[in-house]
Amino acid sequence: MAEGRNSGVALLVGAGDAIGAAVARRFAAGGYAVCVARRDAEKSRSVVQEIITAGGAACAIGTDVRSEEAVQALFAQVEAELGPVEVCLFNAGANVKSPLVETSAKLFFRVWELACYGGFLTGREAARYMVPRGRGTILFTGATASLRGGSGFAAFSAAKFGLRALAQSMARELAPKNIHVAHLIIDGAIDSEAIHRRLSAATGVMPDFAPDSLIQTNSVAEAYWALHIQSRDGWTFELDIRPYSERW
């Protein structure tokens, strides 16, 4: 698929200021109208304005991915006002670390509800629009926890394992209908303000990172773009990316 204006929409659900913003820029550069959907749409004003200033089309819509009604309303609004959703990314996460005995039932459920149930609602709704058209790409953001349950990450790993299983089932069911479903495992820390704050809080000082030891958000965005433009005779379901320095 060549760069240039397309008639469709890239809907990025649970898109934050790091990966979500980078993917928004990449797909806008590829010619798609971009809709960034997150709980607080105001937080995406700057990236939306950046895309518009560069000559692209973009908007931000507030939504709660844990609500079936909200997700359905989101797709209906985008389809009616912006155009057909050709690409849908589910990027919502809930990377919470908590000792097992201190993990409440409420916390466990909230993490699953956001990272797994929200993915089901988003993926199902995307399929409902894409299948009748006979085309589309549905992308899911995974993590190291999608494959390996770490100490203190019972809730997060359970949710990410579930999201991966959902994506696998969707890929097997929807591929014959010309819908490409792909799951990207991000095995490593993303170079973002959130990561810097978290690591600084844990150690009391800003760590001195070796060059290229953190994953750049643009690298993630390029990986998603590559998955989207694949020819269907060689579709990838799962792609894992990590820095050269990451042990695995």
Short mmCIF file of C-alpha atoms in Angstrom, two decimals:
data_model
loop_
_atom_site.label_atom_id
_atom_site.label_comp_id
_atom_site.label_asym_id
_atom_site.label_seq_id
_atom_site.Cartn_x
_atom_site.Cartn_y
_atom_site.Cartn_z
CA MET A 1 0.00 0.00 0.00
CA ALA A 2 1.55 3.27 -1.07
CA GLU A 3 1.84 6.36 1.07
CA GLY A 4 -0.78 8.97 0.31
CA ARG A 5 -4.31 9.93 1.14
CA ASN A 6 -6.62 7.01 1.81
CA SER A 7 -10.37 7.12 2.19
CA GLY A 8 -10.41 5.21 5.45
CA VAL A 9 -9.89 5.82 9.12
CA ALA A 10 -7.34 4.51 11.60
CA LEU A 11 -9.10 4.24 14.95
CA LEU A 12 -6.69 4.04 17.87
CA VAL A 13 -8.45 2.91 21.04
CA GLY A 14 -6.76 3.43 24.38
CA ALA A 15 -4.16 5.61 22.70
CA GLY A 16 -1.99 7.48 25.15
CA ASP A 17 0.79 10.03 24.75
CA ALA A 18 3.54 7.52 23.95
CA ILE A 19 2.72 4.59 21.64
CA GLY A 20 -0.73 5.91 20.76
CA ALA A 21 0.55 9.31 19.68
CA ALA A 22 3.37 7.77 17.62
CA VAL A 23 0.98 5.42 15.84
CA ALA A 24 -1.37 8.34 15.17
CA ARG A 25 1.45 10.28 13.49
CA ARG A 26 2.56 7.27 11.44
CA PHE A 27 -0.86 6.40 10.08
CA ALA A 28 -1.64 10.04 9.39
CA ALA A 29 1.61 10.21 7.39
CA GLY A 30 0.40 7.11 5.54
CA GLY A 31 -2.71 8.97 4.45
CA TYR A 32 -5.31 7.86 6.96
CA ALA A 33 -7.71 10.05 8.88
CA VAL A 34 -6.84 9.29 12.50
CA CYS A 35 -9.19 9.10 15.46
CA VAL A 36 -7.59 8.90 18.88
CA ALA A 37 -9.98 7.42 21.45
CA ARG A 38 -9.14 7.57 25.14
CA ARG A 39 -10.86 8.33 28.40
CA ASP A 40 -9.80 11.99 28.40
CA ALA A 41 -9.80 13.22 24.80
CA GLU A 42 -8.43 16.60 25.85
CA LYS A 43 -5.07 14.97 26.54
CA SER A 44 -4.67 14.22 22.83
CA ARG A 45 -5.34 17.77 21.66
CA SER A 46 -1.68 18.50 20.91
CA VAL A 47 -1.06 15.45 18.70
CA VAL A 48 -4.36 16.02 16.88
CA GLN A 49 -3.42 19.62 16.19
CA GLU A 50 0.06 18.55 15.10
CA ILE A 51 -1.41 16.18 12.51
CA ILE A 52 -3.89 18.77 11.25
CA THR A 53 -1.17 21.41 10.97
CA ALA A 54 0.88 18.98 8.88
CA GLY A 55 -2.03 18.63 6.48
CA GLY A 56 -3.59 15.46 7.86
CA ALA A 57 -6.99 14.68 9.31
CA ALA A 58 -7.35 13.81 12.97
CA CYS A 59 -9.70 14.02 15.92
CA ALA A 60 -9.92 12.83 19.51
CA ILE A 61 -12.98 11.28 21.15
CA GLY A 62 -13.48 10.50 24.81
CA THR A 63 -14.57 6.93 25.51
CA ASP A 64 -14.47 4.22 28.16
CA VAL A 65 -13.24 0.95 26.63
CA ARG A 66 -14.74 -0.99 29.54
CA SER A 67 -18.28 0.00 28.51
CA GLU A 68 -20.01 -1.95 25.74
CA GLU A 69 -22.35 0.96 25.05
CA ALA A 70 -19.47 3.45 24.88
CA VAL A 71 -17.46 1.31 22.46
CA GLN A 72 -20.46 0.78 20.23
CA ALA A 73 -21.21 4.50 20.24
CA LEU A 74 -17.57 5.27 19.41
CA PHE A 75 -17.57 3.11 16.27
CA ALA A 76 -20.97 4.40 15.18
CA GLN A 77 -19.79 8.01 15.53
CA VAL A 78 -16.51 7.43 13.69
CA GLU A 79 -18.16 5.53 10.85
CA ALA A 80 -20.86 8.20 10.44
CA GLU A 81 -18.68 11.30 10.78
CA LEU A 82 -15.21 10.31 9.57
CA GLY A 83 -15.54 7.29 7.31
CA PRO A 84 -14.99 3.53 7.30
CA VAL A 85 -12.63 2.17 9.94
CA GLU A 86 -9.93 0.38 7.95
CA VAL A 87 -7.46 -0.01 10.82
CA CYS A 88 -8.24 -0.45 14.51
CA LEU A 89 -5.60 -0.56 17.22
CA PHE A 90 -6.39 -1.61 20.78
CA ASN A 91 -3.66 -0.14 22.94
CA ALA A 92 -5.25 0.19 26.39
CA GLY A 93 -3.14 -1.24 29.19
CA ALA A 94 -3.10 -1.60 32.94
CA ASN A 95 0.48 -2.33 33.91
CA VAL A 96 -0.01 -2.63 37.64
CA LYS A 97 2.48 -4.36 39.94
CA SER A 98 1.13 -5.67 43.22
CA PRO A 99 2.14 -8.54 45.52
CA LEU A 100 -0.31 -11.42 45.17
CA VAL A 101 -1.57 -11.31 48.76
CA GLU A 102 -2.15 -7.57 48.45
CA THR A 103 -4.00 -7.79 45.14
CA SER A 104 -7.66 -7.21 45.85
CA ALA A 105 -10.44 -8.78 43.84
CA LYS A 106 -11.42 -5.28 42.76
CA LEU A 107 -7.92 -4.52 41.43
CA PHE A 108 -7.66 -7.84 39.60
CA PHE A 109 -11.03 -7.28 37.95
CA ARG A 110 -10.24 -3.68 36.97
CA VAL A 111 -6.98 -4.68 35.29
CA TRP A 112 -8.69 -7.50 33.38
CA GLU A 113 -11.64 -5.29 32.48
CA LEU A 114 -9.42 -2.63 30.91
CA ALA A 115 -6.71 -4.71 29.24
CA CYS A 116 -8.69 -7.80 28.17
CA TYR A 117 -12.44 -7.17 28.21
CA GLY A 118 -11.92 -3.78 26.58
CA GLY A 119 -9.96 -5.55 23.85
CA PHE A 120 -12.83 -7.95 23.27
CA LEU A 121 -15.36 -5.13 22.98
CA THR A 122 -13.12 -3.17 20.61
CA GLY A 123 -12.15 -6.15 18.45
CA ARG A 124 -15.70 -7.42 18.18
CA GLU A 125 -17.06 -4.02 17.18
CA ALA A 126 -14.30 -3.51 14.61
CA ALA A 127 -15.13 -6.92 13.10
CA ARG A 128 -18.81 -6.06 12.90
CA TYR A 129 -17.99 -3.19 10.55
CA MET A 130 -15.09 -4.76 8.68
CA VAL A 131 -16.49 -8.21 7.87
CA PRO A 132 -19.37 -6.94 5.67
CA ARG A 133 -16.84 -4.82 3.74
CA GLY A 134 -14.45 -7.75 3.37
CA ARG A 135 -11.34 -5.88 4.50
CA GLY A 136 -9.59 -4.38 7.51
CA THR A 137 -6.75 -4.63 10.00
CA ILE A 138 -7.17 -5.14 13.76
CA LEU A 139 -4.08 -4.64 15.91
CA PHE A 140 -3.47 -5.45 19.58
CA THR A 141 -0.65 -4.26 21.83
CA GLY A 142 0.83 -7.02 23.95
CA ALA A 143 3.70 -7.12 26.42
CA THR A 144 6.25 -9.44 27.98
CA ALA A 145 3.40 -10.37 30.32
CA SER A 146 1.49 -11.80 27.36
CA LEU A 147 3.90 -14.75 27.41
CA ARG A 148 5.38 -14.87 30.89
CA GLY A 149 3.77 -14.16 34.23
CA GLY A 150 6.19 -12.16 36.35
CA SER A 151 6.38 -11.89 40.11
CA GLY A 152 3.94 -9.24 41.28
CA PHE A 153 2.09 -9.13 37.97
CA ALA A 154 -0.66 -11.72 38.49
CA ALA A 155 -3.44 -9.36 37.43
CA PHE A 156 -1.61 -7.79 34.50
CA SER A 157 -0.32 -11.12 33.16
CA ALA A 158 -3.75 -12.72 33.39
CA ALA A 159 -5.23 -9.85 31.39
CA LYS A 160 -2.48 -9.87 28.77
CA PHE A 161 -2.56 -13.67 28.41
CA GLY A 162 -6.29 -13.35 27.83
CA LEU A 163 -5.87 -10.56 25.27
CA ARG A 164 -3.38 -12.69 23.33
CA ALA A 165 -5.79 -15.63 23.29
CA LEU A 166 -8.56 -13.34 22.10
CA ALA A 167 -6.35 -12.05 19.28
CA GLN A 168 -5.43 -15.61 18.24
CA SER A 169 -9.04 -16.68 18.08
CA MET A 170 -9.98 -13.58 16.11
CA ALA A 171 -7.11 -14.08 13.66
CA ARG A 172 -8.13 -17.67 12.91
CA GLU A 173 -11.78 -16.76 12.48
CA LEU A 174 -11.37 -13.54 10.53
CA ALA A 175 -8.44 -14.23 8.20
CA PRO A 176 -10.66 -16.15 5.73
CA LYS A 177 -12.86 -13.05 5.68
CA ASN A 178 -9.87 -10.90 4.62
CA ILE A 179 -9.45 -9.27 8.05
CA HIS A 180 -5.84 -9.19 9.25
CA VAL A 181 -5.53 -9.53 13.03
CA ALA A 182 -2.06 -9.04 14.53
CA HIS A 183 -0.62 -8.99 18.04
CA LEU A 184 2.55 -7.03 18.80
CA ILE A 185 4.53 -8.09 21.86
CA ILE A 186 6.59 -5.23 23.22
CA ASP A 187 9.33 -6.89 25.24
CA GLY A 188 11.13 -4.02 26.92
CA ALA A 189 10.68 -0.55 28.33
CA ILE A 190 9.31 2.22 26.15
CA ASP A 191 11.21 5.49 26.14
CA SER A 192 8.45 7.65 27.58
CA GLU A 193 7.81 10.12 30.37
CA ALA A 194 5.86 7.49 32.28
CA ILE A 195 8.77 5.04 32.29
CA HIS A 196 11.24 7.73 33.34
CA ARG A 197 8.97 8.77 36.21
CA ARG A 198 8.47 5.17 37.35
CA LEU A 199 12.16 4.30 37.31
CA SER A 200 13.14 7.55 38.99
CA ALA A 201 10.60 6.97 41.75
CA ALA A 202 11.90 3.45 42.33
CA THR A 203 15.58 4.43 42.62
CA GLY A 204 15.44 8.08 43.64
CA VAL A 205 17.62 9.09 40.69
CA MET A 206 17.24 9.17 36.93
CA PRO A 207 18.90 6.02 35.52
CA ASP A 208 21.62 6.47 32.94
CA PHE A 209 20.40 4.42 30.00
CA ALA A 210 22.76 3.02 27.39
CA PRO A 211 22.06 4.20 23.83
CA ASP A 212 19.13 2.39 22.21
CA SER A 213 18.36 0.38 25.35
CA LEU A 214 14.81 1.75 25.48
CA ILE A 215 12.29 1.15 22.71
CA GLN A 216 11.43 4.31 20.83
CA THR A 217 7.74 4.94 20.22
CA ASN A 218 8.44 5.57 16.53
CA SER A 219 9.89 2.05 16.27
CA VAL A 220 6.63 0.63 17.62
CA ALA A 221 4.63 2.75 15.20
CA GLU A 222 6.72 1.51 12.26
CA ALA A 223 6.16 -2.08 13.36
CA TYR A 224 2.41 -1.54 13.34
CA TRP A 225 2.56 0.12 9.95
CA ALA A 226 4.56 -2.83 8.56
CA LEU A 227 1.98 -5.28 9.91
CA HIS A 228 -0.84 -3.30 8.34
CA ILE A 229 0.62 -3.11 4.83
CA GLN A 230 1.58 -6.79 4.57
CA SER A 231 0.33 -8.72 1.57
CA ARG A 232 -2.21 -11.31 2.67
CA ASP A 233 -0.13 -14.18 1.25
CA GLY A 234 2.31 -13.53 4.09
CA TRP A 235 0.36 -12.15 7.03
CA THR A 236 2.08 -12.08 10.41
CA PHE A 237 -0.07 -12.84 13.43
CA GLU A 238 2.48 -12.16 16.14
CA LEU A 239 5.54 -9.95 16.11
CA ASP A 240 7.83 -9.34 19.07
CA ILE A 241 10.19 -6.38 19.34
CA ARG A 242 12.83 -5.58 21.94
CA PRO A 243 16.03 -3.57 22.29
CA TYR A 244 19.31 -5.29 21.39
CA SER A 245 20.24 -5.19 25.09
CA GLU A 246 17.11 -6.91 26.41
CA ARG A 247 17.57 -10.41 27.86
CA TRP A 248 14.95 -12.93 26.81
#
